[in-house]
Amino acid sequence: MLAITLLVLCAVGTQALDNGLARTPPMGWLIWERFRCNTNCKLDPNNCVSEKLVKEMADRMVEDGYKDVGYEYVNLDDCWSDKERDAQGRLQADPDRFPSGIKSLADYIHSRGLKMGIYGDYGTKTCAGYPGSLGHLQTDAQTFADWGIDMLKLDGCNSNVTTMKKGYPEMTKYLNATGRPILFSCSWPDYERAAKIPINYTLVADNCNIWRNYDDINDSWGSITGIIDYYDKTQDTLVPAAGPGHFNDPDMIVVGDQGINVNQANAQMAMWSIFAAPLLMSNDLRNIQPVYRDILQNKEVIRINQDPAGKMGKRVLTFGSNVEVWHRPLHQYQEWAVVILNKDTKPQTVSFMLSQLGFTAWGYEIREVLTHTELGHYGIYLPVNFTAPPMGATMLYAYTSS
Ligand code: GLA
């Protein structure tokens, strides 16, 4: 009896995602927010969704220092495929825009020391109307593995959301069965939220490496703060779900796009690092001003994002309706990241004691990591003032030497 129970338990155990990936939040580039479903290569040959564009981004990632600081995935999104499956029922790339095929593109990306991500959809069609994986989950998992894919984003348009709790774990099983470690990015909880179906984050975290929970980002401050507000509101559910191997995904980094300024860009990097969120840039790495490149490559912020404990941070204080203090525990004893987020259009100075953040050592050394400034030693029971720039953030790294 015991043996049978153990066997059953083992069989169930292997259903969970077991790929060893995303021990820290994945970093890379994702085509969607910046390039969308631009398939018109005749009119716009340099910006259409094509192997040329993806190769150019892989080159920039290597040659402009992104790879050196940790960005590694180069990811397609919707609109890469042909409108029809091939004669064997497999997905195939659009032949005009990907004349060499996806396997060859993955080989190129691997030859540059990077990894490749692709996009599919759990329903009958993708959000943009390309073939979906419903009824083909196993074939598609195998096709992606055969091509050498390293990450799969499985969207949820055109599907029956009530079946996702069963269907996404099925895909997990098929991905596991390929034997190729493929980081699994699920849109499942976002669709459940929208359909007002209760989300079981334990199940999600067992089956997905990262998962979307909220609306699509666009390159505007309103979109960024909308996502932050949702994370604020739901933090008690989201924080326990995150950890090494499984992270919440508030969507792409839009730093370097044209809709946000420097303060806002710093704030997005800071908050996504407090969230222990994936850093998947969606921008045009061929045309990016140095100031934004520096923000994307800020090693002090990336170090916080990539902290090995993989704990997600939370909001701990608010000042009026526009200033919030967030913190994230890091892996060393008494080591913290803190963000003072200012949504106001004017600079704001706030005053608080470190003890109010739950800090318990006598004193901390503090560094501001967006401007790389040493601020000095602070006790926990004296009020300290911090000024955050308009529609921006101040990010502190606090540690104790005692
Ligand atoms: C959905 C997703 C986006 C993107 C598009 C593609 O909206 O949330 O991230 O993948 O579909 O059509």
Tab-separated table of C-alpha atoms and ligand atoms in Angstrom:
chain	number	residue	atom	x	y	z
A	1	MET	CA	0.000	0.000	0.000
A	2	LEU	CA	2.774	2.389	1.022
A	3	ALA	CA	4.677	1.584	-2.159
A	4	ILE	CA	1.621	2.338	-4.261
A	5	THR	CA	1.039	5.624	-2.452
A	6	LEU	CA	4.670	6.598	-3.001
A	7	LEU	CA	4.446	5.704	-6.674
A	8	VAL	CA	1.321	7.792	-7.097
A	9	LEU	CA	2.949	10.696	-5.256
A	10	CYS	CA	6.026	10.481	-7.480
A	11	ALA	CA	3.890	10.394	-10.605
A	12	VAL	CA	1.988	13.466	-9.462
A	13	GLY	CA	5.262	15.129	-8.454
A	14	THR	CA	6.681	14.881	-11.936
A	15	GLN	CA	3.700	16.834	-13.264
A	16	ALA	CA	5.144	20.016	-11.773
A	17	LEU	CA	7.536	22.160	-13.718
A	18	ASP	CA	10.915	20.704	-13.102
A	19	ASN	CA	13.393	22.570	-15.263
A	20	GLY	CA	15.774	24.224	-12.799
A	21	LEU	CA	15.316	27.563	-14.598
A	22	ALA	CA	14.644	31.105	-13.380
A	23	ARG	CA	16.364	30.693	-10.029
A	24	THR	CA	16.520	34.488	-10.308
A	25	PRO	CA	14.141	36.528	-12.502
A	26	PRO	CA	14.909	36.050	-16.207
A	27	MET	CA	16.489	38.965	-18.081
A	28	GLY	CA	16.377	39.636	-21.786
A	29	TRP	CA	14.520	41.324	-24.593
A	30	LEU	CA	10.976	40.763	-25.876
A	31	ILE	CA	9.730	42.127	-29.152
A	32	TRP	CA	6.094	42.893	-28.373
A	33	GLU	CA	5.639	46.277	-26.705
A	34	ARG	CA	7.982	48.082	-29.091
A	35	PHE	CA	7.299	46.318	-32.403
A	36	ARG	CA	3.829	44.787	-31.902
A	37	CYS	CA	2.384	42.925	-34.881
A	38	ASN	CA	4.187	44.899	-37.560
A	39	THR	CA	4.272	42.409	-40.407
A	40	ASN	CA	4.675	44.897	-43.229
A	41	CYS	CA	8.254	44.286	-44.262
A	42	LYS	CA	7.710	45.944	-47.633
A	43	LEU	CA	6.776	49.276	-46.112
A	44	ASP	CA	8.911	49.039	-42.984
A	45	PRO	CA	11.722	46.508	-43.567
A	46	ASN	CA	13.739	47.572	-40.512
A	47	ASN	CA	10.945	47.345	-37.966
A	48	CYS	CA	8.766	44.455	-39.033
A	49	VAL	CA	8.627	41.212	-37.020
A	50	SER	CA	11.317	39.245	-38.846
A	51	GLU	CA	14.496	37.236	-38.407
A	52	LYS	CA	16.459	40.317	-39.494
A	53	LEU	CA	15.074	42.387	-36.610
A	54	VAL	CA	15.624	39.660	-34.042
A	55	LYS	CA	19.208	39.053	-35.180
A	56	GLU	CA	19.952	42.758	-35.004
A	57	MET	CA	18.684	42.860	-31.423
A	58	ALA	CA	20.789	39.820	-30.491
A	59	ASP	CA	23.831	41.587	-31.933
A	60	ARG	CA	23.137	44.750	-29.958
A	61	MET	CA	22.647	42.748	-26.772
A	62	VAL	CA	26.111	41.282	-27.146
A	63	GLU	CA	27.949	44.278	-28.544
A	64	ASP	CA	26.457	47.031	-26.395
A	65	GLY	CA	27.008	45.449	-23.004
A	66	TYR	CA	23.531	44.100	-22.180
A	67	LYS	CA	24.668	40.498	-22.167
A	68	ASP	CA	27.565	41.357	-19.859
A	69	VAL	CA	25.195	42.623	-17.167
A	70	GLY	CA	22.867	39.620	-17.391
A	71	TYR	CA	20.355	40.065	-20.216
A	72	GLU	CA	20.232	36.741	-22.061
A	73	TYR	CA	16.856	35.876	-23.616
A	74	VAL	CA	15.888	37.212	-27.059
A	75	ASN	CA	12.169	36.617	-27.428
A	76	LEU	CA	9.666	36.616	-30.209
A	77	ASP	CA	6.025	37.309	-29.410
A	78	ASP	CA	2.848	37.086	-31.480
A	79	CYS	CA	2.858	37.271	-35.299
A	80	TRP	CA	5.968	35.206	-35.994
A	81	SER	CA	4.113	32.251	-37.461
A	82	ASP	CA	2.447	31.425	-40.701
A	83	LYS	CA	-1.348	31.513	-40.701
A	84	GLU	CA	-1.423	27.760	-41.341
A	85	ARG	CA	0.206	24.742	-39.743
A	86	ASP	CA	2.366	22.520	-41.979
A	87	ALA	CA	1.269	19.194	-43.452
A	88	GLN	CA	2.312	17.382	-40.250
A	89	GLY	CA	0.249	19.768	-38.139
A	90	ARG	CA	3.274	21.654	-36.793
A	91	LEU	CA	3.555	25.393	-36.397
A	92	GLN	CA	5.772	27.015	-38.993
A	93	ALA	CA	7.276	30.474	-39.307
A	94	ASP	CA	6.071	33.027	-41.823
A	95	PRO	CA	8.264	32.152	-44.818
A	96	ASP	CA	8.758	35.718	-46.043
A	97	ARG	CA	9.743	37.244	-42.739
A	98	PHE	CA	11.638	34.210	-41.390
A	99	PRO	CA	13.076	32.675	-44.577
A	100	SER	CA	15.701	30.659	-42.661
A	101	GLY	CA	13.169	29.262	-40.174
A	102	ILE	CA	13.084	29.382	-36.397
A	103	LYS	CA	15.660	26.642	-35.815
A	104	SER	CA	18.239	28.581	-37.752
A	105	LEU	CA	17.344	31.775	-35.863
A	106	ALA	CA	17.729	29.939	-32.550
A	107	ASP	CA	21.116	28.628	-33.737
A	108	TYR	CA	22.200	32.175	-34.496
A	109	ILE	CA	21.049	33.436	-31.101
A	110	HIS	CA	22.828	30.553	-29.371
A	111	SER	CA	25.999	31.244	-31.360
A	112	ARG	CA	25.992	34.695	-29.763
A	113	GLY	CA	25.828	33.122	-26.312
A	114	LEU	CA	22.168	34.046	-25.837
A	115	LYS	CA	18.895	32.137	-25.455
A	116	MET	CA	15.772	32.240	-27.566
A	117	GLY	CA	12.149	32.668	-26.542
A	118	ILE	CA	8.978	32.110	-28.544
A	119	TYR	CA	5.260	32.760	-28.159
A	120	GLY	CA	2.204	30.525	-28.393
A	121	ASP	CA	-1.386	30.618	-27.263
A	122	TYR	CA	-3.382	28.151	-25.211
A	123	GLY	CA	-6.562	28.822	-27.222
A	124	THR	CA	-7.677	28.267	-30.800
A	125	LYS	CA	-5.886	31.373	-32.050
A	126	THR	CA	-3.306	33.816	-30.689
A	127	CYS	CA	-4.428	37.294	-29.671
A	128	ALA	CA	-3.490	38.559	-33.124
A	129	GLY	CA	-5.248	35.679	-34.904
A	130	TYR	CA	-2.384	33.269	-35.662
A	131	PRO	CA	-2.743	29.513	-35.007
A	132	GLY	CA	-3.241	28.612	-31.348
A	133	SER	CA	-2.115	25.464	-29.556
A	134	LEU	CA	-5.480	24.083	-28.448
A	135	GLY	CA	-5.503	20.422	-29.460
A	136	HIS	CA	-1.794	20.655	-30.381
A	137	LEU	CA	-0.115	21.263	-27.028
A	138	GLN	CA	2.115	18.216	-27.174
A	139	THR	CA	3.125	18.723	-30.803
A	140	ASP	CA	3.942	22.366	-30.161
A	141	ALA	CA	5.998	21.625	-27.045
A	142	GLN	CA	8.005	19.124	-29.078
A	143	THR	CA	8.381	21.484	-32.050
A	144	PHE	CA	9.709	24.234	-29.799
A	145	ALA	CA	12.149	21.806	-28.180
A	146	ASP	CA	13.291	20.531	-31.607
A	147	TRP	CA	13.985	24.102	-32.685
A	148	GLY	CA	16.135	24.751	-29.606
A	149	ILE	CA	13.752	27.172	-27.905
A	150	ASP	CA	14.664	28.215	-24.348
A	151	MET	CA	11.556	30.109	-23.219
A	152	LEU	CA	7.888	29.849	-24.103
A	153	LYS	CA	5.272	32.514	-23.416
A	154	LEU	CA	1.874	30.822	-23.624
A	155	ASP	CA	-0.862	33.414	-23.982
A	156	GLY	CA	-4.554	32.752	-23.360
A	157	CYS	CA	-6.642	34.512	-26.002
A	158	ASN	CA	-9.542	32.686	-27.652
A	159	SER	CA	-9.812	30.001	-25.023
A	160	ASN	CA	-12.141	28.769	-22.328
A	161	VAL	CA	-10.567	30.322	-19.233
A	162	THR	CA	-12.273	27.844	-16.905
A	163	THR	CA	-10.093	25.058	-18.381
A	164	MET	CA	-6.762	26.789	-17.735
A	165	LYS	CA	-6.184	25.200	-14.311
A	166	LYS	CA	-6.072	21.889	-16.128
A	167	GLY	CA	-4.705	22.964	-19.508
A	168	TYR	CA	-1.635	24.963	-18.517
A	169	PRO	CA	-0.332	22.151	-16.254
A	170	GLU	CA	-0.813	19.840	-19.225
A	171	MET	CA	1.577	22.010	-21.211
A	172	THR	CA	3.986	21.913	-18.270
A	173	LYS	CA	3.907	18.134	-18.515
A	174	TYR	CA	4.591	18.194	-22.262
A	175	LEU	CA	7.444	20.663	-21.852
A	176	ASN	CA	8.977	18.467	-19.147
A	177	ALA	CA	8.580	15.443	-21.405
A	178	THR	CA	10.684	17.019	-24.165
A	179	GLY	CA	13.705	16.852	-21.855
A	180	ARG	CA	14.749	20.349	-22.952
A	181	PRO	CA	14.676	22.972	-20.183
A	182	ILE	CA	12.235	25.581	-21.496
A	183	LEU	CA	11.387	28.485	-19.221
A	184	PHE	CA	7.601	28.580	-19.058
A	185	SER	CA	5.889	31.983	-19.008
A	186	CYS	CA	2.159	31.680	-18.386
A	187	SER	CA	-0.526	34.282	-18.991
A	188	TRP	CA	-3.024	32.079	-17.159
A	189	PRO	CA	-3.531	34.144	-13.923
A	190	ASP	CA	-4.105	37.329	-15.904
A	191	TYR	CA	-6.963	35.689	-17.796
A	192	GLU	CA	-8.428	34.257	-14.576
A	193	ARG	CA	-8.280	37.704	-12.968
A	194	ALA	CA	-10.048	39.257	-15.944
A	195	ALA	CA	-12.703	36.506	-15.863
A	196	LYS	CA	-13.051	36.893	-12.061
A	197	ILE	CA	-12.049	33.276	-11.497
A	198	PRO	CA	-10.135	32.664	-8.231
A	199	ILE	CA	-6.403	32.276	-8.871
A	200	ASN	CA	-4.553	29.412	-7.205
A	201	TYR	CA	-1.003	30.771	-7.054
A	202	THR	CA	0.351	27.587	-5.524
A	203	LEU	CA	-0.744	25.724	-8.627
A	204	VAL	CA	0.539	28.492	-10.904
A	205	ALA	CA	3.950	28.541	-9.198
A	206	ASP	CA	4.171	24.746	-9.424
A	207	ASN	CA	3.652	24.867	-13.156
A	208	CYS	CA	5.114	28.127	-14.440
A	209	ASN	CA	8.445	29.899	-14.049
A	210	ILE	CA	6.914	33.329	-14.556
A	211	TRP	CA	3.347	34.485	-14.993
A	212	ARG	CA	1.496	37.618	-15.974
A	213	ASN	CA	-1.177	38.863	-13.584
A	214	TYR	CA	-2.300	42.157	-15.008
A	215	ASP	CA	-2.932	44.287	-18.096
A	216	ASP	CA	-0.452	44.721	-20.947
A	217	ILE	CA	2.113	47.441	-20.419
A	218	ASN	CA	2.642	50.295	-22.834
A	219	ASP	CA	5.338	52.935	-22.763
A	220	SER	CA	3.581	55.460	-20.575
A	221	TRP	CA	3.896	56.447	-16.931
A	222	GLY	CA	0.170	55.823	-16.449
A	223	SER	CA	0.571	52.238	-17.550
A	224	ILE	CA	3.559	51.696	-15.238
A	225	THR	CA	1.798	53.175	-12.199
A	226	GLY	CA	-1.385	51.239	-13.030
A	227	ILE	CA	0.599	48.001	-12.767
A	228	ILE	CA	2.325	49.157	-9.566
A	229	ASP	CA	-1.085	49.991	-8.047
A	230	TYR	CA	-2.366	46.512	-8.888
A	231	TYR	CA	0.717	44.933	-7.274
A	232	ASP	CA	0.191	47.165	-4.251
A	233	LYS	CA	-3.435	46.117	-3.897
A	234	THR	CA	-2.697	42.405	-4.261
A	235	GLN	CA	0.705	42.200	-2.580
A	236	ASP	CA	-0.452	39.872	0.184
A	237	THR	CA	-1.286	37.275	-2.468
A	238	LEU	CA	1.613	37.968	-4.839
A	239	VAL	CA	4.496	38.099	-2.362
A	240	PRO	CA	4.146	34.507	-1.071
A	241	ALA	CA	3.807	33.187	-4.633
A	242	ALA	CA	7.262	34.421	-5.693
A	243	GLY	CA	10.554	32.649	-5.071
A	244	PRO	CA	13.509	31.074	-6.903
A	245	GLY	CA	12.142	29.293	-9.977
A	246	HIS	CA	8.782	31.119	-9.958
A	247	PHE	CA	8.137	34.851	-10.202
A	248	ASN	CA	5.298	37.297	-10.823
A	249	ASP	CA	5.653	39.121	-14.143
A	250	PRO	CA	4.360	42.712	-14.240
A	251	ASP	CA	5.227	42.772	-17.981
A	252	MET	CA	7.993	44.293	-20.069
A	253	ILE	CA	10.534	47.007	-19.279
A	254	VAL	CA	9.817	50.019	-21.491
A	255	VAL	CA	12.969	51.970	-20.630
A	256	GLY	CA	14.469	53.419	-23.812
A	257	ASP	CA	11.125	53.775	-25.552
A	258	GLN	CA	9.854	57.225	-26.315
A	259	GLY	CA	6.947	57.515	-23.915
A	260	ILE	CA	8.744	57.805	-20.569
A	261	ASN	CA	11.439	60.126	-19.254
A	262	VAL	CA	14.562	59.453	-17.213
A	263	ASN	CA	12.913	59.659	-13.775
A	264	GLN	CA	10.136	57.334	-14.888
A	265	ALA	CA	12.630	54.910	-16.422
A	266	ASN	CA	14.607	54.763	-13.178
A	267	ALA	CA	11.374	54.239	-11.263
A	268	GLN	CA	10.341	51.309	-13.462
A	269	MET	CA	13.708	49.580	-13.040
A	270	ALA	CA	13.619	50.235	-9.292
A	271	MET	CA	10.077	48.928	-8.800
A	272	TRP	CA	10.537	45.885	-11.039
A	273	SER	CA	13.593	45.085	-8.922
A	274	ILE	CA	11.636	45.445	-5.686
A	275	PHE	CA	9.084	43.061	-7.250
A	276	ALA	CA	11.783	40.471	-8.142
A	277	ALA	CA	10.302	40.751	-11.630
A	278	PRO	CA	11.670	39.573	-14.957
A	279	LEU	CA	13.618	42.296	-16.768
A	280	LEU	CA	12.468	41.739	-20.323
A	281	MET	CA	13.162	44.946	-22.230
A	282	SER	CA	10.938	45.858	-25.138
A	283	ASN	CA	12.736	48.633	-26.946
A	284	ASP	CA	14.820	49.312	-30.021
A	285	LEU	CA	18.355	48.541	-28.912
A	286	ARG	CA	19.649	49.953	-32.213
A	287	ASN	CA	18.454	53.428	-31.285
A	288	ILE	CA	18.734	54.054	-27.630
A	289	GLN	CA	20.117	57.119	-25.900
A	290	PRO	CA	23.114	56.473	-23.626
A	291	VAL	CA	21.228	57.715	-20.551
A	292	TYR	CA	18.618	54.961	-20.995
A	293	ARG	CA	21.255	52.364	-21.749
A	294	ASP	CA	22.929	53.265	-18.467
A	295	ILE	CA	19.620	52.873	-16.618
A	296	LEU	CA	19.058	49.441	-18.188
A	297	GLN	CA	22.606	48.434	-17.326
A	298	ASN	CA	22.678	49.810	-13.776
A	299	LYS	CA	24.525	46.980	-12.062
A	300	GLU	CA	23.532	48.019	-8.560
A	301	VAL	CA	19.845	47.813	-9.441
A	302	ILE	CA	20.304	44.565	-11.375
A	303	ARG	CA	22.097	43.058	-8.386
A	304	ILE	CA	19.039	43.779	-6.258
A	305	ASN	CA	16.720	42.386	-8.937
A	306	GLN	CA	18.827	39.232	-9.131
A	307	ASP	CA	19.230	38.705	-5.399
A	308	PRO	CA	19.521	34.932	-4.896
A	309	ALA	CA	16.906	34.761	-2.129
A	310	GLY	CA	14.337	35.665	-4.813
A	311	LYS	CA	11.996	37.317	-2.324
A	312	MET	CA	9.473	39.792	-3.625
A	313	GLY	CA	9.205	43.132	-1.800
A	314	LYS	CA	6.164	45.044	-0.643
A	315	ARG	CA	4.836	48.479	0.205
A	316	VAL	CA	5.338	49.375	3.841
A	317	LEU	CA	4.524	53.101	4.159
A	318	THR	CA	2.525	55.723	2.311
A	319	PHE	CA	2.658	59.519	2.531
A	320	GLY	CA	-0.516	61.094	1.160
A	321	SER	CA	-1.759	59.593	-2.065
A	322	ASN	CA	1.423	60.030	-4.093
A	323	VAL	CA	4.430	58.805	-2.146
A	324	GLU	CA	5.012	55.174	-1.192
A	325	VAL	CA	7.872	53.379	0.488
A	326	TRP	CA	8.535	49.800	-0.625
A	327	HIS	CA	11.121	47.362	0.590
A	328	ARG	CA	12.561	44.008	-0.322
A	329	PRO	CA	14.635	41.747	1.929
A	330	LEU	CA	17.877	40.570	0.314
A	331	HIS	CA	19.740	37.370	1.030
A	332	GLN	CA	22.285	38.610	3.544
A	333	TYR	CA	21.496	39.244	7.158
A	334	GLN	CA	19.923	42.720	7.559
A	335	GLU	CA	20.363	43.560	3.892
A	336	TRP	CA	17.512	45.463	2.244
A	337	ALA	CA	16.471	47.371	-0.853
A	338	VAL	CA	14.119	50.302	-0.330
A	339	VAL	CA	12.291	52.430	-2.887
A	340	ILE	CA	10.676	55.765	-2.233
A	341	LEU	CA	8.270	56.065	-5.148
A	342	ASN	CA	6.935	59.516	-5.989
A	343	LYS	CA	3.923	59.698	-8.308
A	344	ASP	CA	3.587	63.460	-7.828
A	345	THR	CA	4.639	65.978	-10.469
A	346	LYS	CA	6.856	67.791	-7.922
A	347	PRO	CA	9.835	66.464	-5.968
A	348	GLN	CA	8.719	65.176	-2.580
A	349	THR	CA	10.664	64.900	0.644
A	350	VAL	CA	9.481	62.434	3.246
A	351	SER	CA	10.726	61.757	6.729
A	352	PHE	CA	10.577	58.437	8.558
A	353	MET	CA	12.590	56.254	10.901
A	354	LEU	CA	14.175	53.085	9.582
A	355	SER	CA	12.527	51.259	12.473
A	356	GLN	CA	9.204	52.006	10.748
A	357	LEU	CA	10.339	49.754	7.901
A	358	GLY	CA	10.847	46.904	10.329
A	359	PHE	CA	14.631	47.327	10.403
A	360	THR	CA	16.002	45.908	13.645
A	361	ALA	CA	19.789	46.345	13.637
A	362	TRP	CA	21.096	49.449	15.435
A	363	GLY	CA	22.327	51.150	12.326
A	364	TYR	CA	22.673	50.738	8.562
A	365	GLU	CA	25.008	51.936	5.835
A	366	ILE	CA	22.924	53.350	2.998
A	367	ARG	CA	23.675	53.892	-0.661
A	368	GLU	CA	21.436	55.482	-3.279
A	369	VAL	CA	21.753	53.141	-6.238
A	370	LEU	CA	20.092	55.126	-9.043
A	371	THR	CA	22.647	57.924	-8.665
A	372	HIS	CA	25.410	55.755	-7.161
A	373	THR	CA	25.744	57.935	-4.067
A	374	GLU	CA	27.006	56.911	-0.637
A	375	LEU	CA	24.632	58.411	1.942
A	376	GLY	CA	26.366	57.238	5.103
A	377	HIS	CA	25.405	55.654	8.376
A	378	TYR	CA	21.869	55.835	9.799
A	379	GLY	CA	20.489	54.758	13.161
A	380	ILE	CA	17.009	53.287	13.178
A	381	TYR	CA	15.329	55.571	15.714
A	382	LEU	CA	16.206	58.990	14.259
A	383	PRO	CA	13.951	60.445	11.564
A	384	VAL	CA	15.700	60.646	8.203
A	385	ASN	CA	14.673	62.635	5.150
A	386	PHE	CA	14.703	61.352	1.615
A	387	THR	CA	13.742	63.307	-1.479
A	388	ALA	CA	12.330	61.514	-4.497
A	389	PRO	CA	12.231	63.198	-7.918
A	390	PRO	CA	8.901	63.982	-9.647
A	391	MET	CA	7.253	60.905	-11.163
A	392	GLY	CA	10.315	58.956	-10.177
A	393	ALA	CA	12.047	57.123	-7.403
A	394	THR	CA	14.901	57.017	-4.986
A	395	MET	CA	16.316	53.554	-4.434
A	396	LEU	CA	18.316	52.678	-1.358
A	397	TYR	CA	20.553	49.750	-0.650
A	398	ALA	CA	20.840	49.289	3.107
A	399	TYR	CA	23.146	46.918	4.913
A	400	THR	CA	24.704	46.599	8.292
A	401	SER	CA	28.342	45.984	8.892
A	402	SER	CA	27.796	44.922	12.495
B	1	GLA	C1	-1.614	39.716	-25.275
B	1	GLA	C2	-0.416	39.671	-24.335
B	1	GLA	C3	0.673	40.604	-24.855
B	1	GLA	C4	1.063	40.189	-26.254
B	1	GLA	C5	-0.154	40.188	-27.173
B	1	GLA	C6	0.171	39.594	-28.532
B	1	GLA	O1	-2.257	40.939	-25.243
B	1	GLA	O2	-0.778	40.021	-23.026
B	1	GLA	O3	1.791	40.579	-23.990
B	1	GLA	O4	1.659	38.929	-26.219
B	1	GLA	O5	-1.220	39.423	-26.606
B	1	GLA	O6	-0.924	39.584	-29.388
